[in-house]
Structures are given as structure tokens and as C-alpha cells.
Amino acid sequence: MNTETPGSNGGFAFSPHEPPPLSRLRQWVRTRLRDASADLVCDVELVITELVSNAYDHGRGLLAVSVVPLADGAVRVEVDDAASDAVLRLGKSALGTTRGRGLVVIDSVCSAWGVRRRPDRKTVWATVPNPA
């Protein structure tokens, strides 16, 4: 079951092996960022959709997502999956030559992105700048 989870940062938890409900996730982003500009919300929706899709396709189980507004007006997106050892390659995909553009999109839209690894999971994070 996919549910919003309470907490200081807010979050959206997933059943690890169900397809992610992308339309519900984008609605959740719009609710979390209701006071943000439409351009920022659109960029965050794009980034979260790409990161969640990557985690589902490559991450051996999507675990959680968080969206955190930052003091400078930017937004930090974090996506956790169960593949702590998976390598992220900009512009390449293990799923074929017609794939692999998600991280290219992330790299072009975000001011920074990276990976935090733990023994049981990894977190791919991205900072979406405020376009204002």
C-alpha cells in the first residue's frame, strides 16, 4: 500500500513491489508545495517522477520519497530504494538504448544531485532550484 507518512519533512511511503502511483504522487507534491510558484512545482513533479521511475525500474523496491522546501526557496527531493549497490550512470540504462535519459533530465533541471548509500538502501537526492 502506498501512503503518505507523517513527519517533519513529510513523506510518501511505498509498498516495495507495487508500481508507484505517479499521478497520486504528483498530487501529493502539489499539496506539499501549495504556496510555491507553478514553475517550481512543475519542476519538482518532473524530478520526482523521474527519480521514482528510476527507483522502481532499477532499485529492487521503491521505499519512500520526501519533498523538503529549503530556506532559499529551492526544494530537496529524496527517493529511497532497496538497491544500495546499484550504480547510477548518466545517460545510460541497463534496460536498453532507448532508455537512460532520466538522470540527464535531473542533471539539467537540478542545481545538484547525488546518492547516499546505506547497507540496506540508497537515497538519490536532487535539489530543484527556485526559478523565480
PDB file of C-alpha atoms in Angstrom:
ATOM      1  CA  MET A   1       0.000   0.000   0.000  1.00  0.00           C
ATOM      2  CA  ASN A   2       1.290   3.468  -0.885  1.00  0.00           C
ATOM      3  CA  THR A   3       0.666   6.058   1.815  1.00  0.00           C
ATOM      4  CA  GLU A   4       1.705   9.490   2.936  1.00  0.00           C
ATOM      5  CA  THR A   5       3.721   9.196   6.124  1.00  0.00           C
ATOM      6  CA  PRO A   6       3.801  11.807   8.878  1.00  0.00           C
ATOM      7  CA  GLY A   7       6.987  13.503   9.944  1.00  0.00           C
ATOM      8  CA  SER A   8       8.776  16.812   9.973  1.00  0.00           C
ATOM      9  CA  ASN A   9       9.743  16.527   6.309  1.00  0.00           C
ATOM     10  CA  GLY A  10       6.579  14.819   5.175  1.00  0.00           C
ATOM     11  CA  GLY A  11       6.962  11.727   3.126  1.00  0.00           C
ATOM     12  CA  PHE A  12       5.330   9.241   0.827  1.00  0.00           C
ATOM     13  CA  ALA A  13       5.972   5.553   1.558  1.00  0.00           C
ATOM     14  CA  PHE A  14       5.543   2.753  -0.945  1.00  0.00           C
ATOM     15  CA  SER A  15       4.818  -0.917  -0.972  1.00  0.00           C
ATOM     16  CA  PRO A  16       8.190  -2.077  -2.354  1.00  0.00           C
ATOM     17  CA  HIS A  17       6.900  -4.137  -5.260  1.00  0.00           C
ATOM     18  CA  GLU A  18       3.784  -2.285  -6.397  1.00  0.00           C
ATOM     19  CA  PRO A  19       4.062   0.115  -9.331  1.00  0.00           C
ATOM     20  CA  PRO A  20       4.285   3.672  -7.987  1.00  0.00           C
ATOM     21  CA  PRO A  21       1.058   5.696  -8.260  1.00  0.00           C
ATOM     22  CA  LEU A  22       2.656   8.572 -10.189  1.00  0.00           C
ATOM     23  CA  SER A  23      -0.495  10.680 -10.541  1.00  0.00           C
ATOM     24  CA  ARG A  24      -1.154  10.426  -6.775  1.00  0.00           C
ATOM     25  CA  LEU A  25       2.470  11.255  -6.099  1.00  0.00           C
ATOM     26  CA  ARG A  26       2.314  14.386  -8.278  1.00  0.00           C
ATOM     27  CA  GLN A  27      -0.914  15.443  -6.492  1.00  0.00           C
ATOM     28  CA  TRP A  28       0.880  14.939  -3.175  1.00  0.00           C
ATOM     29  CA  VAL A  29       3.713  17.216  -4.430  1.00  0.00           C
ATOM     30  CA  ARG A  30       1.193  19.922  -5.400  1.00  0.00           C
ATOM     31  CA  THR A  31      -0.353  19.709  -1.923  1.00  0.00           C
ATOM     32  CA  ARG A  32       3.050  19.828  -0.165  1.00  0.00           C
ATOM     33  CA  LEU A  33       4.133  22.828  -2.272  1.00  0.00           C
ATOM     34  CA  ARG A  34       0.803  24.673  -2.481  1.00  0.00           C
ATOM     35  CA  ASP A  35       2.464  28.037  -1.735  1.00  0.00           C
ATOM     36  CA  ALA A  36       5.282  27.600  -4.284  1.00  0.00           C
ATOM     37  CA  SER A  37       5.341  29.006  -7.802  1.00  0.00           C
ATOM     38  CA  ALA A  38       3.771  26.940 -10.572  1.00  0.00           C
ATOM     39  CA  ASP A  39       7.167  26.690 -12.315  1.00  0.00           C
ATOM     40  CA  LEU A  40       8.849  25.262  -9.215  1.00  0.00           C
ATOM     41  CA  VAL A  41       6.025  22.775  -8.636  1.00  0.00           C
ATOM     42  CA  CYS A  42       6.221  21.642 -12.267  1.00  0.00           C
ATOM     43  CA  ASP A  43       9.999  21.114 -11.989  1.00  0.00           C
ATOM     44  CA  VAL A  44       9.602  19.158  -8.735  1.00  0.00           C
ATOM     45  CA  GLU A  45       6.883  16.983 -10.305  1.00  0.00           C
ATOM     46  CA  LEU A  46       9.209  16.209 -13.225  1.00  0.00           C
ATOM     47  CA  VAL A  47      12.163  15.401 -10.958  1.00  0.00           C
ATOM     48  CA  ILE A  48      10.175  13.245  -8.561  1.00  0.00           C
ATOM     49  CA  THR A  49       8.572  11.321 -11.437  1.00  0.00           C
ATOM     50  CA  GLU A  50      11.988  10.581 -12.971  1.00  0.00           C
ATOM     51  CA  LEU A  51      13.619   9.572  -9.679  1.00  0.00           C
ATOM     52  CA  VAL A  52      10.694   7.392  -8.594  1.00  0.00           C
ATOM     53  CA  SER A  53      10.536   5.716 -12.015  1.00  0.00           C
ATOM     54  CA  ASN A  54      14.283   5.018 -11.870  1.00  0.00           C
ATOM     55  CA  ALA A  55      13.987   3.593  -8.358  1.00  0.00           C
ATOM     56  CA  TYR A  56      11.113   1.351  -9.405  1.00  0.00           C
ATOM     57  CA  ASP A  57      12.849   0.160 -12.595  1.00  0.00           C
ATOM     58  CA  HIS A  58      16.334  -0.325 -11.153  1.00  0.00           C
ATOM     59  CA  GLY A  59      16.117  -0.198  -7.359  1.00  0.00           C
ATOM     60  CA  ARG A  60      14.817  -3.619  -6.244  1.00  0.00           C
ATOM     61  CA  GLY A  61      11.954  -1.970  -4.411  1.00  0.00           C
ATOM     62  CA  LEU A  62      10.937   1.642  -4.049  1.00  0.00           C
ATOM     63  CA  LEU A  63      10.740   2.534  -0.351  1.00  0.00           C
ATOM     64  CA  ALA A  64       9.990   6.210   0.288  1.00  0.00           C
ATOM     65  CA  VAL A  65      10.021   9.734  -1.091  1.00  0.00           C
ATOM     66  CA  SER A  66      10.374  13.058   0.670  1.00  0.00           C
ATOM     67  CA  VAL A  67       9.997  16.641  -0.520  1.00  0.00           C
ATOM     68  CA  VAL A  68      11.625  19.282   1.639  1.00  0.00           C
ATOM     69  CA  PRO A  69      11.301  23.035   0.966  1.00  0.00           C
ATOM     70  CA  LEU A  70      14.632  24.769   1.675  1.00  0.00           C
ATOM     71  CA  ALA A  71      15.271  28.233   3.121  1.00  0.00           C
ATOM     72  CA  ASP A  72      16.429  29.665  -0.222  1.00  0.00           C
ATOM     73  CA  GLY A  73      13.182  28.683  -1.967  1.00  0.00           C
ATOM     74  CA  ALA A  74      14.641  25.548  -3.543  1.00  0.00           C
ATOM     75  CA  VAL A  75      13.188  22.091  -2.903  1.00  0.00           C
ATOM     76  CA  ARG A  76      15.081  18.932  -1.973  1.00  0.00           C
ATOM     77  CA  VAL A  77      13.651  15.671  -3.347  1.00  0.00           C
ATOM     78  CA  GLU A  78      14.830  12.359  -1.871  1.00  0.00           C
ATOM     79  CA  VAL A  79      13.925   8.882  -3.130  1.00  0.00           C
ATOM     80  CA  ASP A  80      14.892   5.727  -1.228  1.00  0.00           C
ATOM     81  CA  ASP A  81      15.147   2.290  -2.808  1.00  0.00           C
ATOM     82  CA  ALA A  82      16.480  -1.098  -1.745  1.00  0.00           C
ATOM     83  CA  ALA A  83      19.426  -1.291  -4.178  1.00  0.00           C
ATOM     84  CA  SER A  84      22.243   0.156  -2.104  1.00  0.00           C
ATOM     85  CA  ASP A  85      24.845  -1.184  -4.545  1.00  0.00           C
ATOM     86  CA  ALA A  86      23.221  -0.051  -7.822  1.00  0.00           C
ATOM     87  CA  VAL A  87      25.405   2.226  -9.929  1.00  0.00           C
ATOM     88  CA  LEU A  88      23.831   5.330 -11.430  1.00  0.00           C
ATOM     89  CA  ARG A  89      25.107   6.211 -14.894  1.00  0.00           C
ATOM     90  CA  LEU A  90      24.216   9.492 -16.501  1.00  0.00           C
ATOM     91  CA  GLY A  91      22.736   8.841 -19.963  1.00  0.00           C
ATOM     92  CA  LYS A  92      22.942   5.015 -19.825  1.00  0.00           C
ATOM     93  CA  SER A  93      20.468   2.343 -18.846  1.00  0.00           C
ATOM     94  CA  ALA A  94      20.684  -1.386 -18.299  1.00  0.00           C
ATOM     95  CA  LEU A  95      17.200  -1.566 -19.859  1.00  0.00           C
ATOM     96  CA  GLY A  96      18.304  -0.689 -23.403  1.00  0.00           C
ATOM     97  CA  THR A  97      19.475   2.065 -25.710  1.00  0.00           C
ATOM     98  CA  THR A  98      16.106   3.830 -25.812  1.00  0.00           C
ATOM     99  CA  ARG A  99      16.297   4.424 -22.051  1.00  0.00           C
ATOM    100  CA  GLY A 100      18.706   6.270 -19.774  1.00  0.00           C
ATOM    101  CA  ARG A 101      17.641   9.857 -20.119  1.00  0.00           C
ATOM    102  CA  GLY A 102      16.123  10.326 -16.653  1.00  0.00           C
ATOM    103  CA  LEU A 103      19.355  11.335 -14.947  1.00  0.00           C
ATOM    104  CA  VAL A 104      20.188  13.621 -17.875  1.00  0.00           C
ATOM    105  CA  VAL A 105      16.896  15.412 -17.172  1.00  0.00           C
ATOM    106  CA  ILE A 106      17.689  15.532 -13.440  1.00  0.00           C
ATOM    107  CA  ASP A 107      21.160  16.894 -14.165  1.00  0.00           C
ATOM    108  CA  SER A 108      19.786  19.660 -16.392  1.00  0.00           C
ATOM    109  CA  VAL A 109      16.870  20.724 -14.140  1.00  0.00           C
ATOM    110  CA  CYS A 110      18.533  20.488 -10.725  1.00  0.00           C
ATOM    111  CA  SER A 111      21.287  22.584  -9.173  1.00  0.00           C
ATOM    112  CA  ALA A 112      22.770  19.459  -7.557  1.00  0.00           C
ATOM    113  CA  TRP A 113      22.055  15.758  -7.154  1.00  0.00           C
ATOM    114  CA  GLY A 114      23.745  12.758  -5.633  1.00  0.00           C
ATOM    115  CA  VAL A 115      23.482   9.433  -3.840  1.00  0.00           C
ATOM    116  CA  ARG A 116      23.726   8.456  -0.163  1.00  0.00           C
ATOM    117  CA  ARG A 117      24.321   4.748   0.420  1.00  0.00           C
ATOM    118  CA  ARG A 118      23.468   2.698   3.489  1.00  0.00           C
ATOM    119  CA  PRO A 119      23.758  -1.075   3.940  1.00  0.00           C
ATOM    120  CA  ASP A 120      20.070  -1.707   3.185  1.00  0.00           C
ATOM    121  CA  ARG A 121      19.155   1.173   0.854  1.00  0.00           C
ATOM    122  CA  LYS A 122      20.288   4.129  -1.152  1.00  0.00           C
ATOM    123  CA  THR A 123      18.841   7.604  -1.323  1.00  0.00           C
ATOM    124  CA  VAL A 124      19.018   9.526  -4.570  1.00  0.00           C
ATOM    125  CA  TRP A 125      18.552  13.209  -3.831  1.00  0.00           C
ATOM    126  CA  ALA A 126      18.190  16.275  -6.007  1.00  0.00           C
ATOM    127  CA  THR A 127      17.907  19.979  -5.291  1.00  0.00           C
ATOM    128  CA  VAL A 128      15.411  21.749  -7.519  1.00  0.00           C
ATOM    129  CA  PRO A 129      16.233  25.465  -7.613  1.00  0.00           C
ATOM    130  CA  ASN A 130      13.547  28.105  -7.329  1.00  0.00           C
ATOM    131  CA  PRO A 131      13.209  29.504 -10.875  1.00  0.00           C
ATOM    132  CA  ALA A 132      11.986  32.882  -9.538  1.00  0.00           C
TER     133      ALA A 132
END
